[in-house]
Coordinates of N, CA and C and ligand atoms in Angstrom, one line a residue:
X1446 N 178.7 214.9 231.1 CA 178.3 213.7 230.2 C 178.9 212.4 230.7
X1447 N 178.2 211.4 230.6 CA 178.6 210.1 231.1 C 179.7 209.6 230.1
X1448 N 180.8 209.1 230.7 CA 181.9 208.5 229.9 C 181.7 207.0 229.8
X1449 N 181.6 206.5 228.6 CA 181.3 205.0 228.4 C 182.6 204.2 228.1
X1450 N 182.6 203.0 228.6 CA 183.7 202.1 228.4 C 183.7 201.6 226.9
X1451 N 182.5 201.5 226.3 CA 182.4 200.9 225.0 C 181.5 201.9 224.1
X1452 N 181.9 202.0 222.9 CA 181.1 202.9 222.0 C 179.8 202.3 221.7
X1453 N 178.7 202.9 221.9 CA 177.4 202.3 221.6 C 177.2 201.9 220.2
X1454 N 176.4 200.9 219.9 CA 176.0 200.5 218.6 C 174.5 200.3 218.5
X1455 N 173.9 201.0 217.6 CA 172.4 200.8 217.4 C 172.3 200.2 216.0
X1456 N 171.8 199.0 215.9 CA 171.7 198.2 214.7 C 170.3 198.0 214.4
X1457 N 169.9 198.1 213.1 CA 168.5 197.9 212.7 C 168.4 196.6 211.9
X1458 N 167.5 195.8 212.2 CA 167.3 194.5 211.5 C 166.0 194.6 210.8
X1459 N 166.1 194.7 209.5 CA 164.9 194.9 208.6 C 164.1 193.6 208.4
X1460 N 164.7 192.5 208.8 CA 164.1 191.2 208.5 C 163.7 191.1 207.1
X1461 N 162.5 190.5 206.7 CA 162.1 190.3 205.3 C 161.3 191.5 204.9
X1462 N 161.9 192.7 205.0 CA 161.2 193.9 204.6 C 162.1 194.7 203.8
X1463 N 161.6 195.4 202.8 CA 162.4 196.4 202.0 C 162.6 196.0 200.6
X1464 N 162.4 197.0 199.7 CA 162.7 196.9 198.3 C 163.7 198.0 197.9
X1465 N 164.0 198.0 196.7 CA 165.0 199.1 196.3 C 164.5 200.5 196.6
X1466 N 163.2 200.6 196.5 CA 162.6 201.9 196.8 C 162.8 202.4 198.3
X1467 N 163.2 201.4 199.1 CA 163.4 201.7 200.5 C 164.7 202.5 200.7
X1468 N 165.5 202.6 199.7 CA 166.8 203.4 199.8 C 166.5 204.8 200.2
X1469 N 165.3 205.3 200.0 CA 164.9 206.7 200.5 C 165.0 206.7 202.0
X1470 N 164.6 205.6 202.7 CA 164.6 205.6 204.1 C 166.1 205.6 204.6
X1471 N 166.9 204.8 203.9 CA 168.3 204.8 204.2 C 169.0 206.2 204.0
X1472 N 168.6 206.9 203.0 CA 169.1 208.3 202.8 C 168.8 209.1 204.0
X1473 N 167.6 209.0 204.5 CA 167.3 209.8 205.7 C 168.1 209.4 206.9
X1474 N 168.4 208.1 207.0 CA 169.2 207.6 208.2 C 170.6 208.2 208.0
X1475 N 171.2 208.2 206.8 CA 172.5 208.7 206.6 C 172.6 210.2 206.9
X1476 N 171.6 210.9 206.5 CA 171.5 212.3 206.8 C 171.5 212.5 208.3
X1477 N 170.5 211.8 209.0 CA 170.3 212.0 210.4 C 171.6 211.6 211.2
X1478 N 172.3 210.6 210.7 CA 173.5 210.1 211.4 C 174.5 211.2 211.7
X1479 N 174.5 212.2 210.8 CA 175.5 213.3 210.9 C 175.2 214.2 212.2
X1480 N 174.0 214.1 212.7 CA 173.6 214.9 213.8 C 173.8 214.2 215.1
X1481 N 174.0 212.9 215.0 CA 174.1 212.1 216.3 C 175.4 212.2 217.0
X1482 N 175.4 211.8 218.2 CA 176.6 211.9 219.0 C 177.5 210.7 218.7
X1483 N 178.2 210.2 219.8 CA 179.2 209.1 219.6 C 178.5 207.8 219.7
X1484 N 177.9 207.4 218.5 CA 177.2 206.1 218.5 C 177.3 205.5 217.1
X1485 N 177.6 204.2 217.0 CA 177.7 203.6 215.7 C 176.3 203.2 215.2
X1486 N 176.1 203.4 214.0 CA 174.8 203.0 213.4 C 175.0 201.9 212.3
X1487 N 174.2 200.9 212.4 CA 174.2 199.8 211.4 C 172.8 199.5 210.9
X1488 N 172.7 199.2 209.6 CA 171.4 198.7 209.1 C 171.6 197.3 208.5
X1489 N 170.8 196.4 208.8 CA 170.9 195.0 208.2 C 169.6 194.8 207.4
X1490 N 169.7 195.1 206.1 CA 168.6 194.9 205.2 C 168.6 193.5 204.7
X1491 N 167.5 193.1 204.0 CA 167.6 191.8 203.3 C 168.8 191.7 202.4
X1492 N 169.3 190.5 202.1 CA 170.5 190.4 201.3 C 170.4 191.0 199.9
X1493 N 169.2 191.1 199.4 CA 169.0 191.7 198.1 C 169.4 193.1 198.0
X1494 N 169.4 193.8 199.2 CA 169.7 195.2 199.2 C 171.1 195.6 199.7
X1495 N 171.8 194.6 200.1 CA 173.1 194.9 200.7 C 174.1 195.7 199.8
X1496 N 174.2 195.2 198.6 CA 175.1 195.9 197.7 C 174.7 197.3 197.4
X1497 N 173.4 197.5 197.2 CA 172.8 198.8 196.9 C 173.1 199.8 198.1
X1498 N 172.7 199.2 199.3 CA 172.8 200.0 200.5 C 174.3 200.3 200.9
X1499 N 175.2 199.3 200.6 CA 176.6 199.5 201.0 C 177.2 200.6 200.1
X1500 N 176.7 200.7 198.8 CA 177.2 201.8 198.0 C 176.7 203.1 198.5
X1501 N 175.4 203.1 199.0 CA 174.8 204.4 199.4 C 175.5 204.9 200.7
X1502 N 175.9 204.0 201.6 CA 176.5 204.5 202.8 C 178.0 204.8 202.7
X1503 N 178.6 204.6 201.6 CA 180.1 204.8 201.4 C 180.4 206.3 201.8
X1504 N 181.4 206.4 202.7 CA 181.8 207.8 203.1 C 180.9 208.3 204.2
X1505 N 179.9 207.6 204.7 CA 179.1 208.0 205.8 C 179.5 207.2 207.0
X1506 N 178.8 207.5 208.2 CA 179.2 206.8 209.4 C 178.3 205.5 209.6
X1507 N 177.4 205.3 208.6 CA 176.5 204.1 208.7 C 177.2 202.9 208.1
X1508 N 177.0 201.7 208.8 CA 177.5 200.5 208.3 C 176.4 199.6 207.9
X1509 N 176.7 198.6 207.0 CA 175.6 197.7 206.5 C 176.0 196.3 207.0
X1510 N 175.0 195.6 207.5 CA 175.2 194.2 208.0 C 174.2 193.2 207.3
X1511 N 174.4 191.9 207.4 CA 173.5 190.9 206.9 C 172.8 190.2 208.0
X1512 N 171.8 189.4 207.7 CA 170.9 188.8 208.7 C 171.2 187.4 209.0
X1513 N 172.0 186.7 208.2 CA 172.3 185.3 208.3 C 173.4 185.0 207.3
X1514 N 174.0 183.8 207.5 CA 174.9 183.3 206.4 C 175.0 181.8 206.6
X1515 N 175.5 181.2 205.5 CA 175.8 179.7 205.6 C 177.2 179.6 206.2
X1516 N 177.5 178.5 206.9 CA 178.8 178.3 207.5 C 179.9 178.0 206.5
X1517 N 179.6 177.5 205.4 CA 180.7 177.1 204.4 C 181.0 178.4 203.5
X1518 N 182.2 178.4 203.0 CA 182.6 179.6 202.1 C 181.9 179.5 200.7
X1519 N 181.7 178.3 200.2 CA 181.1 178.1 198.9 C 180.6 176.7 198.8
X1520 N 179.9 176.4 197.7 CA 179.6 175.0 197.5 C 178.1 174.8 197.0
X1521 N 177.7 173.5 197.0 CA 176.4 173.2 196.5 C 175.3 173.4 197.6
X1522 N 175.0 174.6 197.9 CA 174.0 174.9 198.9 C 173.0 175.9 198.3
X1523 N 172.1 175.4 197.5 CA 171.2 176.2 196.7 C 170.4 177.2 197.6
X1524 N 170.5 178.4 197.2 CA 169.7 179.4 198.0 C 170.4 180.1 199.1
X1525 N 171.6 179.5 199.5 CA 172.3 180.1 200.7 C 173.3 181.1 200.2
X1526 N 173.8 181.9 201.2 CA 174.8 182.9 200.9 C 175.9 182.7 202.0
X1527 N 177.2 182.8 201.5 CA 178.3 182.6 202.4 C 178.7 184.0 203.0
X1528 N 179.4 183.9 204.1 CA 179.9 185.2 204.7 C 180.8 185.9 203.7
X1529 N 181.6 185.2 202.9 CA 182.5 185.8 202.0 C 181.7 186.6 200.9
X1530 N 180.5 186.0 200.5 CA 179.7 186.7 199.5 C 179.1 188.0 200.1
X1531 N 178.7 187.9 201.4 CA 178.1 189.1 202.0 C 179.1 190.2 202.2
X1532 N 180.3 189.8 202.5 CA 181.4 190.8 202.6 C 181.7 191.4 201.3
X1533 N 181.7 190.5 200.2 CA 181.9 191.0 198.9 C 180.8 192.0 198.5
X1534 N 179.6 191.8 199.0 CA 178.5 192.7 198.6 C 178.6 194.0 199.4
X1535 N 179.4 194.0 200.5 CA 179.5 195.3 201.2 C 179.1 195.2 202.7
X1536 N 178.8 194.0 203.2 CA 178.5 193.9 204.6 C 179.7 193.9 205.5
X1537 N 179.6 194.5 206.7 CA 180.7 194.5 207.6 C 180.4 193.7 208.9
X1538 N 179.2 193.2 208.9 CA 178.8 192.3 210.1 C 177.6 191.4 209.6
X1539 N 177.4 190.3 210.4 CA 176.3 189.4 210.1 C 175.6 189.1 211.4
X1540 N 174.3 189.2 211.4 CA 173.5 188.8 212.6 C 173.5 187.2 212.5
X1541 N 173.8 186.5 213.5 CA 173.7 185.1 213.5 C 172.9 184.6 214.7
X1542 N 172.1 183.6 214.5 CA 171.4 183.0 215.7 C 170.2 183.8 216.1
X1543 N 169.6 184.7 215.2 CA 168.4 185.4 215.6 C 167.3 184.4 216.0
X1544 N 166.5 184.7 216.9 CA 165.5 183.7 217.4 C 164.6 183.2 216.2
X1545 N 164.4 184.1 215.2 CA 163.5 183.7 214.1 C 164.2 182.6 213.3
X1546 N 165.6 182.7 213.2 CA 166.3 181.6 212.6 C 166.3 180.3 213.4
X1547 N 166.5 180.5 214.7 CA 166.5 179.4 215.6 C 165.2 178.7 215.6
X1548 N 164.1 179.4 215.5 CA 162.7 178.8 215.6 C 162.3 178.3 214.2
X1549 N 162.4 179.1 213.2 CA 161.9 178.7 211.8 C 162.8 177.8 211.0
X1550 N 164.1 177.9 211.4 CA 165.1 177.1 210.6 C 165.8 176.1 211.5
X1551 N 165.3 175.9 212.7 CA 165.8 174.9 213.7 C 167.3 175.1 213.9
X1552 N 167.8 176.3 213.9 CA 169.2 176.5 214.2 C 169.6 176.2 215.6
X1553 N 170.6 175.4 215.8 CA 171.1 175.0 217.1 C 172.3 175.9 217.5
X1554 N 172.7 175.9 218.8 CA 173.8 176.6 219.2 C 175.1 176.3 218.4
X1555 N 175.2 175.0 218.0 CA 176.4 174.6 217.2 C 176.3 175.2 215.8
X1556 N 175.1 175.3 215.3 CA 175.0 175.9 213.9 C 175.4 177.4 214.0
X1557 N 174.9 178.0 215.1 CA 175.1 179.5 215.3 C 176.6 179.7 215.5
X1558 N 177.3 178.8 216.2 CA 178.7 179.0 216.4 C 179.5 178.8 215.1
X1559 N 179.1 177.9 214.3 CA 179.7 177.7 213.0 C 179.5 178.9 212.1
X1560 N 178.4 179.5 212.1 CA 178.1 180.7 211.3 C 178.9 181.9 211.9
X1561 N 179.1 182.0 213.2 CA 179.9 183.1 213.8 C 181.3 182.9 213.3
X1562 N 181.8 181.7 213.3 CA 183.2 181.4 212.8 C 183.3 181.7 211.3
X1563 N 182.2 181.5 210.5 CA 182.3 181.8 209.1 C 182.4 183.3 208.9
X1564 N 181.6 184.1 209.8 CA 181.7 185.5 209.7 C 183.2 186.0 210.0
X1565 N 183.8 185.4 211.0 CA 185.2 185.7 211.4 C 186.1 185.4 210.3
X1566 N 185.9 184.2 209.7 CA 186.8 183.8 208.6 C 186.8 184.8 207.4
X1567 N 185.6 185.4 207.2 CA 185.4 186.4 206.1 C 185.9 187.8 206.6
X1568 N 186.3 187.9 207.8 CA 186.7 189.2 208.3 C 185.6 190.1 208.8
X1569 N 184.5 189.5 209.1 CA 183.3 190.3 209.5 C 183.0 190.0 211.0
X1570 N 182.2 190.9 211.5 CA 181.8 190.8 212.9 C 180.5 190.0 213.0
X1571 N 180.4 189.1 214.0 CA 179.2 188.3 214.2 C 178.4 188.9 215.3
X1572 N 177.1 189.3 215.0 CA 176.2 189.7 216.0 C 175.4 188.5 216.5
X1573 N 175.8 187.9 217.6 CA 175.2 186.7 218.0 C 174.0 186.9 218.9
X1574 N 172.8 186.4 218.6 CA 171.6 186.6 219.4 C 171.4 185.5 220.3
X1575 N 171.0 185.8 221.5 CA 170.5 184.9 222.5 C 169.3 185.4 223.2
X1576 N 168.5 184.5 223.8 CA 167.3 185.0 224.6 C 166.4 183.9 224.9
X1577 N 165.7 184.1 226.0 CA 164.8 183.0 226.5 C 163.4 183.2 226.0
X1578 N 162.6 182.2 226.0 CA 161.2 182.3 225.6 C 160.4 182.7 226.9
X1579 N 159.1 183.0 226.6 CA 158.3 183.4 227.7 C 158.2 182.3 228.8
X1580 N 158.0 181.1 228.3 CA 157.9 180.0 229.3 C 159.1 179.8 230.1
X1581 N 160.3 180.0 229.5 CA 161.5 179.8 230.2 C 161.7 180.9 231.3
X1582 N 161.2 182.1 230.9 CA 161.3 183.2 232.0 C 160.3 182.9 233.1
X1583 N 159.1 182.4 232.7 CA 158.1 182.1 233.8 C 158.6 181.0 234.7
X1584 N 159.3 180.1 234.1 CA 159.8 179.0 235.0 C 161.1 179.3 235.7
X1585 N 161.6 180.5 235.6 CA 162.8 180.9 236.3 C 164.0 180.4 235.7
X1586 N 164.0 180.0 234.4 CA 165.1 179.4 233.7 C 165.8 180.4 232.7
X1587 N 165.4 181.6 232.7 CA 165.9 182.6 231.7 C 167.5 182.7 231.8
X1588 N 168.0 182.8 233.0 CA 169.5 183.0 233.1 C 170.2 181.8 232.6
X1589 N 169.7 180.6 233.0 CA 170.4 179.3 232.7 C 170.3 179.1 231.2
X1590 N 169.1 179.4 230.6 CA 169.0 179.2 229.1 C 169.9 180.1 228.3
X1591 N 170.0 181.4 228.7 CA 170.9 182.3 228.0 C 172.3 182.0 228.2
X1592 N 172.7 181.5 229.4 CA 174.1 181.2 229.7 C 174.5 180.0 228.8
X1593 N 173.5 179.0 228.6 CA 173.8 177.8 227.8 C 173.9 178.3 226.3
X1594 N 173.0 179.1 225.9 CA 173.1 179.6 224.5 C 174.4 180.3 224.2
X1595 N 174.8 181.2 225.1 CA 176.0 182.0 225.0 C 177.2 181.1 224.9
X1596 N 177.3 180.1 225.8 CA 178.5 179.2 225.9 C 178.5 178.4 224.6
X1597 N 177.3 178.0 224.1 CA 177.3 177.1 222.9 C 177.5 177.9 221.6
X1598 N 177.1 179.1 221.6 CA 177.0 179.9 220.3 C 178.2 180.7 220.0
X1599 N 178.9 181.2 221.1 CA 180.0 182.1 220.9 C 181.3 181.2 220.8
X1600 N 182.0 181.3 219.7 CA 183.2 180.5 219.5 C 184.4 181.0 220.3
X1601 N 185.3 180.1 220.6 CA 186.6 180.5 221.2 C 187.3 181.6 220.4
X1602 N 188.1 182.4 221.1 CA 188.9 183.4 220.4 C 188.1 184.6 220.0
X1603 N 187.0 184.9 220.6 CA 186.2 186.0 220.2 C 186.9 187.3 220.7
X1604 N 186.8 188.4 220.0 CA 187.3 189.7 220.4 C 186.2 190.7 220.3
X1605 N 186.5 191.9 220.8 CA 185.5 193.0 220.7 C 185.3 193.4 219.2
X1606 N 186.3 193.0 218.4 CA 186.1 193.4 216.9 C 185.3 192.4 216.2
X1607 N 185.4 191.1 216.5 CA 184.7 190.1 215.7 C 183.4 189.6 216.4
X1608 N 183.1 190.2 217.6 CA 181.8 189.7 218.3 C 181.0 190.9 218.9
X1609 N 179.7 190.8 218.6 CA 178.8 191.6 219.4 C 177.7 190.6 219.9
X1610 N 177.3 190.7 221.1 CA 176.2 189.9 221.6 C 174.9 190.7 221.7
X1611 N 173.8 190.1 221.2 CA 172.5 190.8 221.4 C 171.6 189.9 222.3
X1612 N 171.2 190.5 223.4 CA 170.3 189.8 224.3 C 168.9 190.2 223.8
X1613 N 168.1 189.2 223.3 CA 166.8 189.4 222.8 C 165.8 188.4 223.3
X1614 N 165.1 188.8 224.4 CA 164.1 187.8 224.9 C 163.1 187.5 223.8
X1615 N 162.8 186.3 223.5 CA 162.0 185.9 222.4 C 160.6 186.6 222.5
X1616 N 160.1 186.6 223.8 CA 158.7 187.1 224.1 C 158.7 188.7 223.9
X1617 N 159.8 189.3 223.8 CA 159.8 190.8 223.7 C 159.9 191.2 222.2
X1618 N 160.2 190.3 221.3 CA 160.4 190.6 219.9 C 159.0 190.8 219.3
X1619 N 158.8 192.0 218.7 CA 157.6 192.3 218.0 C 156.4 192.4 218.8
X1620 N 156.5 192.3 220.1 CA 155.3 192.1 221.0 C 154.9 193.4 221.7
X1621 N 155.8 194.4 221.7 CA 155.5 195.6 222.5 C 155.9 195.4 224.0
X1622 N 156.2 194.2 224.4 CA 156.6 194.0 225.7 C 158.1 194.1 225.9
X1623 N 158.6 194.5 227.1 CA 160.0 194.6 227.3 C 160.2 194.1 228.8
X1624 N 161.4 193.5 229.0 CA 161.7 193.2 230.4 C 161.9 194.4 231.3
X1625 N 161.9 194.3 232.6 CA 162.1 195.5 233.4 C 163.6 195.8 233.3
X1626 N 164.0 197.1 233.6 CA 165.4 197.4 233.6 C 166.2 196.5 234.5
X1627 N 165.6 196.1 235.6 CA 166.3 195.2 236.6 C 166.6 193.9 235.9
X1628 N 165.6 193.3 235.2 CA 165.8 192.0 234.5 C 166.9 192.2 233.4
X1629 N 166.9 193.3 232.7 CA 167.9 193.5 231.6 C 169.2 193.6 232.3
X1630 N 169.3 194.3 233.4 CA 170.6 194.5 234.1 C 171.1 193.2 234.6
X1631 N 170.3 192.3 235.1 CA 170.7 191.0 235.6 C 171.2 190.2 234.4
X1632 N 170.5 190.2 233.3 CA 170.9 189.3 232.2 C 172.2 189.9 231.6
X1633 N 172.3 191.2 231.3 CA 173.5 191.7 230.7 C 174.7 191.5 231.7
X1634 N 174.5 191.6 233.0 CA 175.5 191.4 233.9 C 176.1 189.9 233.8
X1635 N 175.2 189.0 233.7 CA 175.6 187.6 233.5 C 176.4 187.4 232.2
X1636 N 175.9 188.0 231.1 CA 176.5 187.9 229.8 C 177.9 188.5 229.9
X1637 N 178.0 189.7 230.5 CA 179.4 190.3 230.7 C 180.3 189.4 231.5
X1638 N 179.8 188.8 232.5 CA 180.6 187.9 233.4 C 181.2 186.7 232.6
X1639 N 180.3 186.1 231.8 CA 180.7 185.0 230.9 C 181.8 185.4 229.9
X1640 N 181.5 186.6 229.3 CA 182.4 187.0 228.2 C 183.8 187.3 228.9
X1641 N 183.8 188.0 230.0 CA 185.0 188.3 230.7 C 185.8 187.1 231.1
X1642 N 185.0 186.1 231.6 CA 185.8 184.9 232.1 C 186.3 184.1 230.9
X1643 N 185.7 184.2 229.8 CA 186.3 183.5 228.6 C 187.3 184.3 227.9
X1644 N 187.1 185.6 227.7 CA 187.9 186.4 226.8 C 188.6 187.6 227.5
X1645 N 188.6 187.6 228.8 CA 189.4 188.6 229.6 C 189.1 190.0 229.1
X1646 N 190.1 190.7 228.7 CA 190.0 192.2 228.3 C 189.1 192.3 227.1
X1647 N 189.1 191.4 226.2 CA 188.3 191.4 225.0 C 186.8 191.3 225.4
X1648 N 186.6 190.4 226.4 CA 185.2 190.2 226.9 C 184.7 191.5 227.5
X1649 N 185.6 192.2 228.2 CA 185.2 193.5 228.8 C 184.9 194.5 227.8
X1650 N 185.5 194.5 226.6 CA 185.3 195.5 225.6 C 184.2 195.1 224.6
X1651 N 183.7 193.9 224.6 CA 182.7 193.4 223.7 C 181.4 194.1 224.0
X1652 N 180.7 194.6 222.9 CA 179.4 195.2 223.1 C 178.3 194.2 223.2
X1653 N 177.4 194.5 224.2 CA 176.2 193.7 224.5 C 175.0 194.6 224.2
X1654 N 174.2 194.2 223.2 CA 173.1 195.0 222.8 C 171.8 194.4 223.4
X1655 N 170.8 195.2 223.7 CA 169.5 194.7 224.0 C 168.6 194.8 222.8
X1656 N 167.8 193.8 222.6 CA 166.8 193.8 221.5 C 165.5 193.3 221.9
X1657 N 164.4 193.8 221.3 CA 163.1 193.3 221.6 C 162.2 194.5 222.0
X1658 N 161.4 195.0 221.0 CA 160.5 196.1 221.2 C 161.1 197.4 221.6
X1659 N 162.3 197.6 221.2 CA 162.9 198.9 221.5 C 162.3 200.0 220.6
X1660 N 161.9 201.1 221.2 CA 161.2 202.2 220.6 C 161.7 203.5 221.1
X1661 N 161.4 204.6 220.4 CA 161.9 205.9 220.9 C 161.4 206.1 222.3
X1662 N 160.2 205.6 222.7 CA 159.7 205.9 224.0 C 160.4 205.1 225.1
X1663 N 161.0 204.0 224.8 CA 161.7 203.3 225.9 C 163.2 203.2 225.8
X1664 N 163.7 203.8 224.7 CA 165.1 203.6 224.4 C 166.0 204.2 225.5
X1665 N 165.7 205.4 226.0 CA 166.5 206.0 227.0 C 166.6 205.2 228.2
X1666 N 165.5 204.6 228.7 CA 165.5 203.8 229.9 C 166.3 202.5 229.6
X1667 N 166.1 201.8 228.5 CA 166.8 200.6 228.3 C 168.3 200.8 228.0
X1668 N 168.6 201.8 227.3 CA 170.0 202.1 226.9 C 170.8 202.6 228.1
X1669 N 170.0 203.0 229.2 CA 170.7 203.5 230.4 C 171.0 202.4 231.4
X1670 N 170.6 201.2 231.1 CA 170.9 200.1 232.0 C 172.3 199.7 231.9
X1671 N 172.9 199.3 233.1 CA 174.3 198.9 233.1 C 174.6 197.8 232.2
X1672 N 175.7 197.8 231.5 CA 176.2 196.8 230.6 C 175.3 196.7 229.3
X1673 N 174.4 197.7 229.0 CA 173.7 197.7 227.8 C 174.5 198.7 226.9
X1674 N 175.0 198.2 225.8 CA 175.9 199.0 224.9 C 175.2 199.4 223.6
X1675 N 173.9 199.3 223.6 CA 173.2 199.7 222.4 C 172.0 198.8 222.2
X1676 N 171.4 198.8 220.9 CA 170.2 198.1 220.7 C 170.2 197.4 219.3
X1677 N 169.5 196.3 219.3 CA 169.2 195.7 218.0 C 167.7 195.9 217.8
X1678 N 167.4 196.7 216.8 CA 166.0 197.2 216.6 C 165.4 196.5 215.4
X1679 N 164.2 196.0 215.5 CA 163.5 195.4 214.4 C 162.5 196.4 213.8
X1680 N 161.2 196.3 214.2 CA 160.2 197.1 213.6 C 160.5 198.6 213.5
X1681 N 161.0 199.1 214.6 CA 161.2 200.6 214.6 C 162.4 201.0 213.8
X1682 N 163.1 200.1 213.2 CA 164.2 200.5 212.3 C 163.8 200.7 210.9
X1683 N 162.5 200.3 210.6 CA 162.0 200.5 209.3 C 161.7 201.9 208.9
X1684 N 161.5 202.7 210.0 CA 161.3 204.1 209.8 C 162.5 204.9 210.3
X1685 N 163.0 205.7 209.4 CA 164.3 206.5 209.7 C 164.1 207.3 210.9
X1686 N 163.0 208.0 211.1 CA 162.8 208.9 212.2 C 162.8 208.2 213.5
X1687 N 162.1 207.0 213.5 CA 162.1 206.2 214.8 C 163.5 205.6 215.1
X1688 N 164.1 205.1 214.1 CA 165.5 204.5 214.3 C 166.4 205.6 214.8
X1689 N 166.4 206.8 214.2 CA 167.3 207.9 214.6 C 166.9 208.3 216.0
X1690 N 165.6 208.3 216.4 CA 165.2 208.8 217.7 C 165.7 207.8 218.7
X1691 N 165.8 206.5 218.4 CA 166.4 205.5 219.3 C 167.9 205.8 219.5
X1692 N 168.6 206.0 218.4 CA 170.0 206.3 218.5 C 170.3 207.6 219.3
X1693 N 169.3 208.4 219.3 CA 169.4 209.7 219.9 C 169.4 209.6 221.5
X1694 N 169.0 208.4 221.9 CA 169.1 208.1 223.4 C 170.5 208.3 223.9
X1695 N 171.5 208.3 223.0 CA 172.9 208.4 223.4 C 173.4 209.8 223.3
X1696 N 172.6 210.7 222.9 CA 173.0 212.1 222.8 C 173.5 212.6 224.2
Ligands
PGA1022 P1 161.5 194.2 217.3 O1 162.5 193.1 216.8 O2 162.3 195.5 217.6 O3 160.6 194.4 216.2 O4 160.9 193.7 218.6 C1 163.8 193.0 217.4 C2 164.6 191.9 216.7 O5 164.0 190.9 216.3 O6 165.8 192.0 216.5

């Protein structure tokens, strides 16, 4: 068996999907998690379900995360949720800077960095997303774009505890398309280099996930790429059997 430097993490991002009745899917994930090998499982449901799901996973190996937060701890920000509130509801991590937030809510690298710091302030791990558009890859700018996003979005003082990076090419999200293993290796290698040069040993220990159209059929290949420490899964995480089959790539 291959010995890994970092414990893999497979995280599911439910986006704006899920009702209280979806707890049945979570129960299947909790059950299935018992059969898995050495891999961390996390589910990031919509905020309305965090408290319910956090109660359901208590005592299991599954963790619950949030999909976004406001940078401030409290205040007059109608409709927003702070990292402290998400922690209070039972989240142990927060996805920040997902491309859907960057695109639909105009979030900049500075916004994402502030949100990552908010997660840290609340004692939570920030899962910071970066990734190029199709046009940027076509123009040969993918590496430069991701390097800029990474440098701008990841706050100083990051550790393997308070940071996970997710490389998610925008064009691969929900499209069924994925980069070649060589392209994933090149990007994850660059991300590792940047993390190591900024955070030394902590940068070496920080997990870097791949995200974008991860499915049971391609999980083994993508998860087998150097410097890929797990997956951030959208669509396929809505079905317990698909999500578990992806995590099973680490058996
Ligand atoms: P997908 O989404 O797996 O549905 O492509 C991934 C993501 O947006 O995190």
